[in-house]
Amino acid sequence: MRQALFLLLIASGGLAIVQQQILLRQPPHLESIAPAPVHSAAAALDLRFSRPMRMTSVVQRSRMQPDRPHRFQGEQRLFRLLLDLKQPLRQPLLLELGGEDNRGLPLRKTTWWWDPRPHLLVVARTPQGEQLRLRRHDGTWVPLSGLHPRILQVEPIGQGAGVAYVSADAQGYQRGWLQRLKSRALVPALKRPSFPEREQAFPLTAPAQMFVHLSADRQGDLLIQTGGQEPGSDQITLLERKGRRRLLDVKPSGTMQLLPSGGAVVLPTDNGLALASLEALLSADGGTERRQQLLPGSRDLRAFCSGARRAVLVRHWPDYRRSLELVIPSQAPRQLWLGEQAVMAASCDAMGTRIWMVLREGGVMSSDTLLQLDQQGQVTGRRSLAPWSLESGTSLGFDPLGQQLLLTLRKGVEGVAQPALISLAGLQLTVLDQPVALARWLP
C-alpha cells in the first residue's frame, strides 16, 4: 500500500508539472474589458489580460479605427486605454487589441466596437405629464420611465448603469426612483453598439416625502437625502453600488454632493462649505467635525473638474456682487470673475483649464450671455444667447467627446424650454425641437 501511495504521489506531481507546462505554452488572452471611470481623459477602458504583457507590444499591435489620439497605462496584467480628443467624435470606434506577453507569445487578437459618446437625457413635457427620455445618436427619442405629474431632478448613475430621479405627485409630495440601464456601448465586433437597454425600475424612498435630493459619483454610489412629514424624520442614506444601504451621521444645512471620484462629500454648513470623507460620516465616534475641511463664506458649488480634483464655486458677497472661483487643492480659491450679474450656471472640463458660465443681466429686458474662461480668468470666448434664456434651475453640461455644451433654453416668457447644444468650435448654437423641463448628459 505504501508503494502504491508513493507511485500515486509521483504520478500526481508529474501531472501537475505537465499541466503547468501546457499552461505556460498557451498564448495570452484578454480576460476582461470594460468602460472605466475617467478623470483626465475623454473616455477610457480597463483591460485585464491572462498574463503579464509587454507594454510596447500592446501599443504597437493595437489599432483604432478611425484613428484617434489614445494612450495605454498600466503594467503586468492590468492596462487602461485612455482616449484623448481634440476634435469631436462622430461615430463608434473599432478597436483591435494585440501584443505579446513577457515570454514573447502573441495575444489572441480581439476586435470590439466601442461608442463612448454620451446620450442626451431629458425630462420631456407632454400633455399627460413628464417623462424621462433618451435621445439616440440618430436623433430619435426613447422613453425611459412612465409618466409623472412632475420630475424634479435627474441624476445619472456610474458609467451609464442607470438614472436616479425625483418625481412629485399632484399634491407636491416627492419620491426617489432608480431606473436601471444595461449599456451596449462596448460589444464584440460581430455586433453593433446601440443605445442603453431599459431594465428594472424600483423606488429609492418611501412615498409622500416632503423633500428628496439625490447625488451620485462615477463609481456608482448614490446619496439620498429625504425629509418626511414628521419632525426629525430627515435622513441621509448612502446606497452603495453593490446594493448596501448605510446611514450617514451628519446634519447639513442644505443639499450634499458626492465627489465624482467617490469617497467624500461636499456639504453646506452654517459657516461655509465643508469637505468630509464618507468614512468619517459613516462612523459614530463623534469625530466627524474634526475631520472636515471647511471653506468659509457664502458659496454655492456649481461644478466638479474631476480630473484635477478641482471645483467651480459661486461666492455671494455682502454688497450683492457675485464671483466665480476655481478651487484647487491646497490653494486659496482663485477668483476668475467678479460682477453684479447673476451666475445662472457654470461648468468646466476635466482638468479645470476651461470654464464656462452663463451670466444674466438684470433689468426690464434681461439677457443671458455664455462666457468661456481659462484657468486664470481670461475670457477666451463669448456668445449672447438672445433671444433665448437659460431655464431657471437647470445646469450647464460639458461633453468632452462631442466637444460641446448642453443647456436648457427658453424663448420668451410664454415659450417652452428646449435642449440646446453649443459646439466649442465657434460657439455655434443648435436648439432641438423637444419640449423639456431639463436636460442632462448620460455617460
CSV table of C-alpha atoms in Angstrom, one decimal:
chain,number,residue,atom,x,y,z
A,1,MET,CA,0.0,0.0,0.0
A,2,ARG,CA,2.9,2.3,0.8
A,3,GLN,CA,4.4,1.7,-2.6
A,4,ALA,CA,1.0,2.4,-4.3
A,5,LEU,CA,0.7,5.6,-2.4
A,6,PHE,CA,4.2,6.6,-3.3
A,7,LEU,CA,3.5,5.9,-7.0
A,8,LEU,CA,0.3,7.9,-6.8
A,9,LEU,CA,2.1,10.9,-5.4
A,10,ILE,CA,4.7,10.7,-8.1
A,11,ALA,CA,2.0,10.5,-10.8
A,12,SER,CA,0.1,13.5,-9.3
A,13,GLY,CA,3.3,15.6,-9.2
A,14,GLY,CA,4.1,14.6,-12.7
A,15,LEU,CA,0.6,15.5,-13.9
A,16,ALA,CA,0.8,18.9,-12.2
A,17,ILE,CA,4.1,19.6,-13.9
A,18,VAL,CA,2.7,18.6,-17.3
A,19,GLN,CA,-0.4,20.8,-16.7
A,20,GLN,CA,1.9,23.7,-15.7
A,21,GLN,CA,4.0,23.3,-18.8
A,22,ILE,CA,0.9,23.2,-21.0
A,23,LEU,CA,-0.4,26.4,-19.4
A,24,LEU,CA,2.9,28.1,-19.8
A,25,ARG,CA,2.9,27.3,-23.5
A,26,GLN,CA,-0.6,28.7,-24.1
A,27,PRO,CA,-0.8,32.2,-25.6
A,28,PRO,CA,-2.2,35.0,-23.5
A,29,HIS,CA,-5.8,36.2,-23.9
A,30,LEU,CA,-7.9,39.1,-22.9
A,31,GLU,CA,-9.8,38.2,-19.7
A,32,SER,CA,-12.0,41.2,-19.4
A,33,ILE,CA,-12.7,44.6,-20.9
A,34,ALA,CA,-15.0,47.3,-19.5
A,35,PRO,CA,-15.6,51.1,-19.6
A,36,ALA,CA,-13.7,52.8,-16.8
A,37,PRO,CA,-14.5,55.9,-14.7
A,38,VAL,CA,-12.3,58.6,-16.2
A,39,HIS,CA,-11.0,61.9,-14.8
A,40,SER,CA,-8.2,63.1,-17.1
A,41,ALA,CA,-9.3,61.8,-20.4
A,42,ALA,CA,-12.4,61.9,-22.6
A,43,ALA,CA,-13.1,58.1,-22.1
A,44,ALA,CA,-11.3,55.0,-21.0
A,45,LEU,CA,-11.4,51.2,-21.0
A,46,ASP,CA,-10.0,48.9,-18.3
A,47,LEU,CA,-8.2,45.8,-19.8
A,48,ARG,CA,-7.2,42.6,-17.9
A,49,PHE,CA,-5.0,40.0,-19.6
A,50,SER,CA,-4.4,36.4,-18.6
A,51,ARG,CA,-0.6,37.0,-18.4
A,52,PRO,CA,1.8,40.0,-17.9
A,53,MET,CA,2.1,41.9,-21.1
A,54,ARG,CA,4.8,43.9,-22.8
A,55,MET,CA,3.5,47.5,-22.9
A,56,THR,CA,5.4,48.4,-26.1
A,57,SER,CA,4.0,45.4,-28.0
A,58,VAL,CA,0.4,46.3,-26.9
A,59,VAL,CA,0.9,49.9,-28.2
A,60,GLN,CA,2.4,48.7,-31.5
A,61,ARG,CA,0.0,45.9,-32.3
A,62,SER,CA,-3.3,47.5,-31.2
A,63,ARG,CA,-5.3,49.5,-33.7
A,64,MET,CA,-8.2,52.0,-33.5
A,65,GLN,CA,-10.4,52.9,-36.5
A,66,PRO,CA,-10.9,55.8,-37.1
A,67,ASP,CA,-7.6,56.6,-35.5
A,68,ARG,CA,-8.0,59.0,-32.6
A,69,PRO,CA,-5.3,60.1,-30.1
A,70,HIS,CA,-5.1,57.5,-27.4
A,71,ARG,CA,-2.6,56.0,-24.9
A,72,PHE,CA,-2.1,53.0,-22.7
A,73,GLN,CA,-1.3,53.0,-19.0
A,74,GLY,CA,-0.6,50.2,-16.6
A,75,GLU,CA,1.7,47.2,-16.2
A,76,GLN,CA,1.7,43.4,-15.8
A,77,ARG,CA,-1.9,42.2,-16.5
A,78,LEU,CA,-3.8,45.4,-15.9
A,79,PHE,CA,-3.9,48.1,-18.5
A,80,ARG,CA,-6.1,51.2,-19.1
A,81,LEU,CA,-6.7,52.6,-22.6
A,82,LEU,CA,-7.3,56.4,-22.5
A,83,LEU,CA,-8.9,58.3,-25.3
A,84,ASP,CA,-7.7,61.9,-25.7
A,85,LEU,CA,-9.7,64.0,-28.1
A,86,LYS,CA,-9.3,67.5,-29.5
A,87,GLN,CA,-11.9,67.1,-32.3
A,88,PRO,CA,-15.5,65.8,-31.8
A,89,LEU,CA,-16.1,62.1,-32.0
A,90,ARG,CA,-18.9,61.5,-34.6
A,91,GLN,CA,-19.0,57.7,-34.8
A,92,PRO,CA,-18.2,54.5,-32.9
A,93,LEU,CA,-14.6,53.2,-32.8
A,94,LEU,CA,-13.4,49.8,-34.0
A,95,LEU,CA,-10.8,48.6,-31.6
A,96,GLU,CA,-8.4,45.7,-32.3
A,97,LEU,CA,-6.2,44.6,-29.3
A,98,GLY,CA,-2.9,42.9,-29.9
A,99,GLY,CA,0.5,42.4,-28.3
A,100,GLU,CA,2.7,39.8,-26.7
A,101,ASP,CA,3.3,38.7,-23.2
A,102,ASN,CA,6.7,38.7,-21.3
A,103,ARG,CA,7.6,35.4,-22.8
A,104,GLY,CA,7.1,36.7,-26.4
A,105,LEU,CA,3.9,34.7,-27.1
A,106,PRO,CA,1.4,36.7,-29.1
A,107,LEU,CA,-2.0,37.7,-27.7
A,108,ARG,CA,-5.1,36.2,-29.2
A,109,LYS,CA,-6.4,39.2,-31.1
A,110,THR,CA,-9.9,40.5,-30.3
A,111,THR,CA,-11.9,43.2,-32.0
A,112,TRP,CA,-14.5,45.4,-30.4
A,113,TRP,CA,-17.0,48.2,-31.2
A,114,TRP,CA,-16.7,51.0,-28.7
A,115,ASP,CA,-19.0,54.0,-28.7
A,116,PRO,CA,-18.2,56.2,-25.6
A,117,ARG,CA,-20.3,59.1,-26.7
A,118,PRO,CA,-22.8,60.2,-24.1
A,119,HIS,CA,-26.6,60.2,-24.7
A,120,LEU,CA,-28.8,63.2,-24.2
A,121,LEU,CA,-31.2,62.6,-21.3
A,122,VAL,CA,-34.2,64.9,-20.9
A,123,VAL,CA,-37.4,65.3,-18.8
A,124,ALA,CA,-39.9,65.6,-21.7
A,125,ARG,CA,-43.1,67.5,-21.2
A,126,THR,CA,-46.3,66.0,-22.6
A,127,PRO,CA,-50.0,66.8,-22.2
A,128,GLN,CA,-50.2,63.7,-20.0
A,129,GLY,CA,-47.3,64.6,-17.7
A,130,GLU,CA,-43.5,64.4,-17.6
A,131,GLN,CA,-41.3,61.5,-18.7
A,132,LEU,CA,-37.6,60.6,-18.9
A,133,ARG,CA,-36.5,60.2,-22.5
A,134,LEU,CA,-33.2,59.2,-24.1
A,135,ARG,CA,-32.0,60.6,-27.4
A,136,ARG,CA,-30.4,58.1,-29.8
A,137,HIS,CA,-27.4,59.2,-31.8
A,138,ASP,CA,-29.6,59.1,-34.9
A,139,GLY,CA,-31.9,61.8,-33.3
A,140,THR,CA,-34.8,59.6,-32.3
A,141,TRP,CA,-36.2,59.5,-28.8
A,142,VAL,CA,-36.8,56.5,-26.5
A,143,PRO,CA,-38.9,56.6,-23.2
A,144,LEU,CA,-37.1,55.5,-20.0
A,145,SER,CA,-39.8,56.0,-17.5
A,146,GLY,CA,-43.6,56.2,-17.0
A,147,LEU,CA,-45.4,59.5,-16.8
A,148,HIS,CA,-45.3,61.6,-13.7
A,149,PRO,CA,-47.1,64.9,-12.8
A,150,ARG,CA,-43.5,66.3,-12.4
A,151,ILE,CA,-39.9,65.2,-12.4
A,152,LEU,CA,-37.8,67.5,-10.3
A,153,GLN,CA,-34.3,66.1,-10.5
A,154,VAL,CA,-32.3,63.7,-12.7
A,155,GLU,CA,-29.0,62.1,-11.7
A,156,PRO,CA,-27.1,59.6,-13.9
A,157,ILE,CA,-25.5,56.7,-12.1
A,158,GLY,CA,-22.0,55.5,-12.6
A,159,GLN,CA,-21.0,54.8,-16.2
A,160,GLY,CA,-24.5,54.9,-17.6
A,161,ALA,CA,-25.7,52.0,-15.4
A,162,GLY,CA,-28.9,53.8,-14.6
A,163,VAL,CA,-30.7,57.0,-13.9
A,164,ALA,CA,-31.9,58.2,-10.5
A,165,TYR,CA,-34.7,60.7,-10.5
A,166,VAL,CA,-37.1,62.5,-8.1
A,167,SER,CA,-40.8,62.7,-9.0
A,168,ALA,CA,-43.6,64.8,-7.5
A,169,ASP,CA,-47.3,63.9,-7.4
A,170,ALA,CA,-50.2,66.2,-7.8
A,171,GLN,CA,-50.1,67.3,-4.2
A,172,GLY,CA,-46.4,68.1,-4.4
A,173,TYR,CA,-45.1,65.1,-2.4
A,174,GLN,CA,-41.8,63.7,-3.7
A,175,ARG,CA,-40.3,60.2,-4.2
A,176,GLY,CA,-37.0,58.9,-5.5
A,177,TRP,CA,-36.6,56.3,-8.2
A,178,LEU,CA,-33.8,54.3,-9.8
A,179,GLN,CA,-34.2,53.2,-13.4
A,180,ARG,CA,-31.5,50.5,-14.2
A,181,LEU,CA,-29.9,50.5,-17.7
A,182,LYS,CA,-27.8,48.0,-19.5
A,183,SER,CA,-25.1,49.6,-21.5
A,184,ARG,CA,-24.4,48.4,-25.1
A,185,ALA,CA,-21.6,50.9,-25.8
A,186,LEU,CA,-18.9,48.1,-25.9
A,187,VAL,CA,-19.6,45.0,-27.8
A,188,PRO,CA,-17.7,42.4,-29.8
A,189,ALA,CA,-17.1,43.3,-33.5
A,190,LEU,CA,-19.7,40.8,-34.7
A,191,LYS,CA,-22.4,43.0,-33.1
A,192,ARG,CA,-23.0,46.8,-33.3
A,193,PRO,CA,-23.1,49.2,-30.3
A,194,SER,CA,-26.5,50.6,-29.6
A,195,PHE,CA,-28.4,52.8,-27.1
A,196,PRO,CA,-28.8,51.5,-23.5
A,197,GLU,CA,-31.5,48.9,-22.8
A,198,ARG,CA,-34.1,49.7,-20.1
A,199,GLU,CA,-34.2,47.3,-17.2
A,200,GLN,CA,-35.9,47.1,-13.9
A,201,ALA,CA,-37.0,50.3,-12.1
A,202,PHE,CA,-37.6,50.5,-8.3
A,203,PRO,CA,-38.3,53.2,-5.7
A,204,LEU,CA,-35.4,54.6,-3.7
A,205,THR,CA,-37.6,56.2,-1.0
A,206,ALA,CA,-40.9,55.8,0.7
A,207,PRO,CA,-43.8,57.7,-0.9
A,208,ALA,CA,-45.1,61.1,0.2
A,209,GLN,CA,-41.8,62.7,1.2
A,210,MET,CA,-41.7,66.4,1.7
A,211,PHE,CA,-38.1,66.6,0.2
A,212,VAL,CA,-35.8,64.3,-1.8
A,213,HIS,CA,-32.4,65.1,-3.2
A,214,LEU,CA,-30.0,62.7,-5.0
A,215,SER,CA,-26.3,62.8,-5.7
A,216,ALA,CA,-24.2,60.2,-7.5
A,217,ASP,CA,-20.5,59.6,-8.1
A,218,ARG,CA,-18.7,57.9,-11.1
A,219,GLN,CA,-18.2,54.7,-9.1
A,220,GLY,CA,-22.0,54.0,-8.9
A,221,ASP,CA,-22.7,55.1,-5.3
A,222,LEU,CA,-25.8,57.2,-4.7
A,223,LEU,CA,-26.5,59.6,-1.8
A,224,ILE,CA,-30.2,60.0,-0.8
A,225,GLN,CA,-31.4,62.9,1.3
A,226,THR,CA,-35.1,62.7,2.5
A,227,GLY,CA,-37.4,64.7,4.7
A,228,GLY,CA,-40.7,63.4,5.8
A,229,GLN,CA,-43.8,65.0,7.3
A,230,GLU,CA,-42.9,64.2,10.9
A,231,PRO,CA,-40.4,66.4,12.8
A,232,GLY,CA,-37.0,64.8,12.9
A,233,SER,CA,-37.7,62.5,10.1
A,234,ASP,CA,-34.8,63.8,7.9
A,235,GLN,CA,-32.5,61.0,6.8
A,236,ILE,CA,-29.3,60.7,4.7
A,237,THR,CA,-28.6,57.3,3.2
A,238,LEU,CA,-25.7,56.1,1.1
A,239,LEU,CA,-26.8,53.4,-1.4
A,240,GLU,CA,-23.5,51.7,-2.4
A,241,ARG,CA,-23.0,50.3,-5.9
A,242,LYS,CA,-23.3,46.8,-4.6
A,243,GLY,CA,-26.7,47.5,-3.1
A,244,ARG,CA,-25.9,48.0,0.6
A,245,ARG,CA,-27.6,51.0,2.4
A,246,ARG,CA,-25.8,52.9,5.1
A,247,LEU,CA,-26.9,55.8,7.2
A,248,LEU,CA,-24.7,58.9,7.5
A,249,ASP,CA,-24.2,60.7,10.8
A,250,VAL,CA,-24.5,64.3,9.7
A,251,LYS,CA,-26.9,67.2,9.7
A,252,PRO,CA,-26.1,69.6,6.8
A,253,SER,CA,-27.8,72.9,6.3
A,254,GLY,CA,-28.6,72.1,2.6
A,255,THR,CA,-28.1,69.6,-0.1
A,256,MET,CA,-25.0,67.4,-0.3
A,257,GLN,CA,-22.9,66.4,-3.3
A,258,LEU,CA,-20.7,63.3,-3.7
A,259,LEU,CA,-17.3,63.9,-5.2
A,260,PRO,CA,-17.2,62.3,-8.7
A,261,SER,CA,-14.2,60.2,-7.8
A,262,GLY,CA,-16.1,58.9,-4.7
A,263,GLY,CA,-15.1,58.6,-1.1
A,264,ALA,CA,-16.0,62.1,0.0
A,265,VAL,CA,-18.9,64.6,0.1
A,266,VAL,CA,-19.3,68.3,0.0
A,267,LEU,CA,-21.9,69.6,2.5
A,268,PRO,CA,-23.1,73.0,3.3
A,269,THR,CA,-22.9,74.2,6.9
A,270,ASP,CA,-23.8,77.4,8.7
A,271,ASN,CA,-20.2,78.6,8.3
A,272,GLY,CA,-19.5,77.6,4.7
A,273,LEU,CA,-18.9,74.6,2.5
A,274,ALA,CA,-17.3,71.5,4.2
A,275,LEU,CA,-15.5,68.6,2.6
A,276,ALA,CA,-15.7,65.4,4.6
A,277,SER,CA,-14.8,61.7,3.9
A,278,LEU,CA,-17.6,59.2,3.7
A,279,GLU,CA,-15.8,57.0,6.2
A,280,ALA,CA,-15.9,59.8,8.8
A,281,LEU,CA,-19.7,60.4,8.2
A,282,LEU,CA,-20.5,56.7,8.3
A,283,SER,CA,-18.8,56.3,11.7
A,284,ALA,CA,-20.4,57.2,15.0
A,285,ASP,CA,-17.3,58.1,17.1
A,286,GLY,CA,-18.2,61.8,17.3
A,287,GLY,CA,-15.1,62.9,15.4
A,288,THR,CA,-16.8,64.0,12.2
A,289,GLU,CA,-16.3,67.7,12.6
A,290,ARG,CA,-12.6,67.4,13.3
A,291,ARG,CA,-12.1,65.6,10.0
A,292,GLN,CA,-13.9,68.1,7.8
A,293,GLN,CA,-12.1,70.7,5.6
A,294,LEU,CA,-14.1,74.0,5.8
A,295,LEU,CA,-14.2,76.7,3.1
A,296,PRO,CA,-15.9,79.7,4.9
A,297,GLY,CA,-18.2,82.2,3.3
A,298,SER,CA,-21.5,82.1,1.4
A,299,ARG,CA,-20.7,79.8,-1.6
A,300,ASP,CA,-22.6,77.5,-3.9
A,301,LEU,CA,-21.0,74.5,-5.6
A,302,ARG,CA,-21.6,74.6,-9.4
A,303,ALA,CA,-19.3,72.0,-11.0
A,304,PHE,CA,-16.6,69.5,-10.4
A,305,CYS,CA,-13.5,69.4,-12.6
A,306,SER,CA,-12.8,65.8,-11.7
A,307,GLY,CA,-9.5,65.2,-13.5
A,308,ALA,CA,-7.6,67.6,-11.3
A,309,ARG,CA,-9.9,67.4,-8.2
A,310,ARG,CA,-10.9,71.0,-8.8
A,311,ALA,CA,-14.3,72.6,-8.4
A,312,VAL,CA,-16.1,75.8,-9.6
A,313,LEU,CA,-18.0,77.8,-7.0
A,314,VAL,CA,-20.0,80.9,-6.9
A,315,ARG,CA,-19.4,83.2,-3.9
A,316,HIS,CA,-22.0,85.7,-2.7
A,317,TRP,CA,-20.7,89.0,-1.3
A,318,PRO,CA,-22.3,91.3,1.2
A,319,ASP,CA,-22.6,94.1,-1.4
A,320,TYR,CA,-24.7,91.7,-3.6
A,321,ARG,CA,-21.9,91.1,-6.1
A,322,ARG,CA,-21.0,87.5,-7.1
A,323,SER,CA,-17.7,86.0,-8.0
A,324,LEU,CA,-16.8,82.8,-9.8
A,325,GLU,CA,-14.0,80.9,-8.1
A,326,LEU,CA,-11.8,77.9,-9.1
A,327,VAL,CA,-10.9,75.8,-6.0
A,328,ILE,CA,-7.6,73.9,-6.3
A,329,PRO,CA,-6.5,71.5,-3.6
A,330,SER,CA,-4.0,73.0,-1.1
A,331,GLN,CA,-4.5,76.5,-2.5
A,332,ALA,CA,-6.7,79.5,-1.7
A,333,PRO,CA,-9.8,79.9,-4.1
A,334,ARG,CA,-8.8,81.6,-7.3
A,335,GLN,CA,-11.2,84.3,-8.3
A,336,LEU,CA,-12.0,84.1,-12.1
A,337,TRP,CA,-14.8,86.7,-12.4
A,338,LEU,CA,-16.4,89.3,-10.2
A,339,GLY,CA,-19.6,91.3,-11.1
A,340,GLU,CA,-23.2,92.2,-10.4
A,341,GLN,CA,-24.8,89.8,-12.9
A,342,ALA,CA,-26.5,86.6,-11.8
A,343,VAL,CA,-24.5,83.4,-12.4
A,344,MET,CA,-27.1,81.1,-13.8
A,345,ALA,CA,-24.9,78.1,-14.3
A,346,ALA,CA,-21.3,77.1,-14.6
A,347,SER,CA,-19.2,74.1,-15.8
A,348,CYS,CA,-15.6,73.1,-16.5
A,349,ASP,CA,-13.5,70.5,-18.3
A,350,ALA,CA,-11.9,67.6,-16.5
A,351,MET,CA,-8.7,69.5,-15.7
A,352,GLY,CA,-10.3,72.8,-14.9
A,353,THR,CA,-8.4,74.6,-17.8
A,354,ARG,CA,-11.6,75.7,-19.5
A,355,ILE,CA,-14.6,77.1,-17.5
A,356,TRP,CA,-18.0,78.1,-18.9
A,357,MET,CA,-20.6,80.3,-17.2
A,358,VAL,CA,-24.0,81.8,-18.1
A,359,LEU,CA,-24.5,85.3,-16.9
A,360,ARG,CA,-27.8,87.1,-16.7
A,361,GLU,CA,-28.1,90.9,-16.9
A,362,GLY,CA,-31.0,92.3,-14.8
A,363,GLY,CA,-33.4,95.0,-15.8
A,364,VAL,CA,-36.7,95.1,-17.7
A,365,MET,CA,-35.3,93.0,-20.6
A,366,SER,CA,-32.9,90.5,-19.1
A,367,SER,CA,-30.4,88.8,-21.3
A,368,ASP,CA,-28.1,85.8,-20.9
A,369,THR,CA,-24.5,85.5,-22.1
A,370,LEU,CA,-22.2,82.5,-22.3
A,371,LEU,CA,-18.6,83.1,-21.3
A,372,GLN,CA,-15.6,80.8,-21.8
A,373,LEU,CA,-12.7,81.4,-19.4
A,374,ASP,CA,-9.3,79.9,-18.9
A,375,GLN,CA,-8.0,78.9,-15.5
A,376,GLN,CA,-6.6,82.4,-14.9
A,377,GLY,CA,-10.0,84.0,-15.6
A,378,GLN,CA,-9.2,85.4,-19.1
A,379,VAL,CA,-12.2,85.5,-21.4
A,380,THR,CA,-11.5,83.3,-24.4
A,381,GLY,CA,-15.0,83.1,-25.8
A,382,ARG,CA,-18.3,85.0,-25.6
A,383,ARG,CA,-21.8,84.4,-27.0
A,384,SER,CA,-25.1,86.1,-26.4
A,385,LEU,CA,-28.0,83.6,-26.0
A,386,ALA,CA,-30.6,86.1,-27.1
A,387,PRO,CA,-33.5,85.6,-27.9
A,388,TRP,CA,-33.1,82.5,-25.7
A,389,SER,CA,-32.5,82.4,-22.0
A,390,LEU,CA,-31.4,79.6,-19.6
A,391,GLU,CA,-34.3,77.8,-17.9
A,392,SER,CA,-34.1,78.6,-14.2
A,393,GLY,CA,-32.7,75.8,-12.0
A,394,THR,CA,-31.1,73.9,-14.9
A,395,SER,CA,-27.4,73.1,-15.4
A,396,LEU,CA,-24.7,73.6,-18.0
A,397,GLY,CA,-23.2,70.3,-19.1
A,398,PHE,CA,-19.9,69.6,-20.9
A,399,ASP,CA,-19.4,66.7,-23.3
A,400,PRO,CA,-15.6,66.0,-23.9
A,401,LEU,CA,-16.3,63.5,-26.7
A,402,GLY,CA,-18.5,65.8,-28.7
A,403,GLN,CA,-16.7,69.0,-27.6
A,404,GLN,CA,-20.0,70.7,-26.9
A,405,LEU,CA,-22.1,72.2,-24.1
A,406,LEU,CA,-25.7,71.2,-23.2
A,407,LEU,CA,-28.2,73.8,-21.9
A,408,THR,CA,-31.9,74.0,-21.4
A,409,LEU,CA,-33.2,77.2,-23.1
A,410,ARG,CA,-36.5,79.1,-23.3
A,411,LYS,CA,-37.5,81.7,-25.8
A,412,GLY,CA,-39.5,84.4,-24.2
A,413,VAL,CA,-41.8,84.2,-21.1
A,414,GLU,CA,-44.5,82.2,-22.9
A,415,GLY,CA,-42.1,79.8,-24.8
A,416,VAL,CA,-41.4,76.2,-23.9
A,417,ALA,CA,-38.0,75.1,-22.7
A,418,GLN,CA,-35.9,73.1,-25.2
A,419,PRO,CA,-32.5,71.3,-25.1
A,420,ALA,CA,-29.7,73.2,-26.9
A,421,LEU,CA,-26.2,72.3,-27.9
A,422,ILE,CA,-23.3,74.7,-28.3
A,423,SER,CA,-20.2,73.5,-30.2
A,424,LEU,CA,-17.0,74.8,-28.7
A,425,ALA,CA,-15.6,75.5,-32.2
A,426,GLY,CA,-17.1,78.9,-32.8
A,427,LEU,CA,-19.8,78.6,-30.1
A,428,GLN,CA,-22.5,77.7,-32.6
A,429,LEU,CA,-25.9,77.2,-31.1
A,430,THR,CA,-28.3,74.4,-32.1
A,431,VAL,CA,-31.8,74.1,-30.4
A,432,LEU,CA,-33.5,70.8,-30.5
A,433,ASP,CA,-37.3,70.5,-31.2
A,434,GLN,CA,-38.3,68.8,-27.9
A,435,PRO,CA,-40.3,70.4,-25.1
A,436,VAL,CA,-38.4,69.6,-21.8
A,437,ALA,CA,-38.2,70.6,-18.2
A,438,LEU,CA,-34.4,69.9,-18.1
A,439,ALA,CA,-31.6,68.1,-19.9
A,440,ARG,CA,-28.5,66.2,-18.8
A,441,TRP,CA,-25.8,64.0,-20.3
A,442,LEU,CA,-25.9,60.3,-19.7
A,443,PRO,CA,-22.3,58.9,-19.8
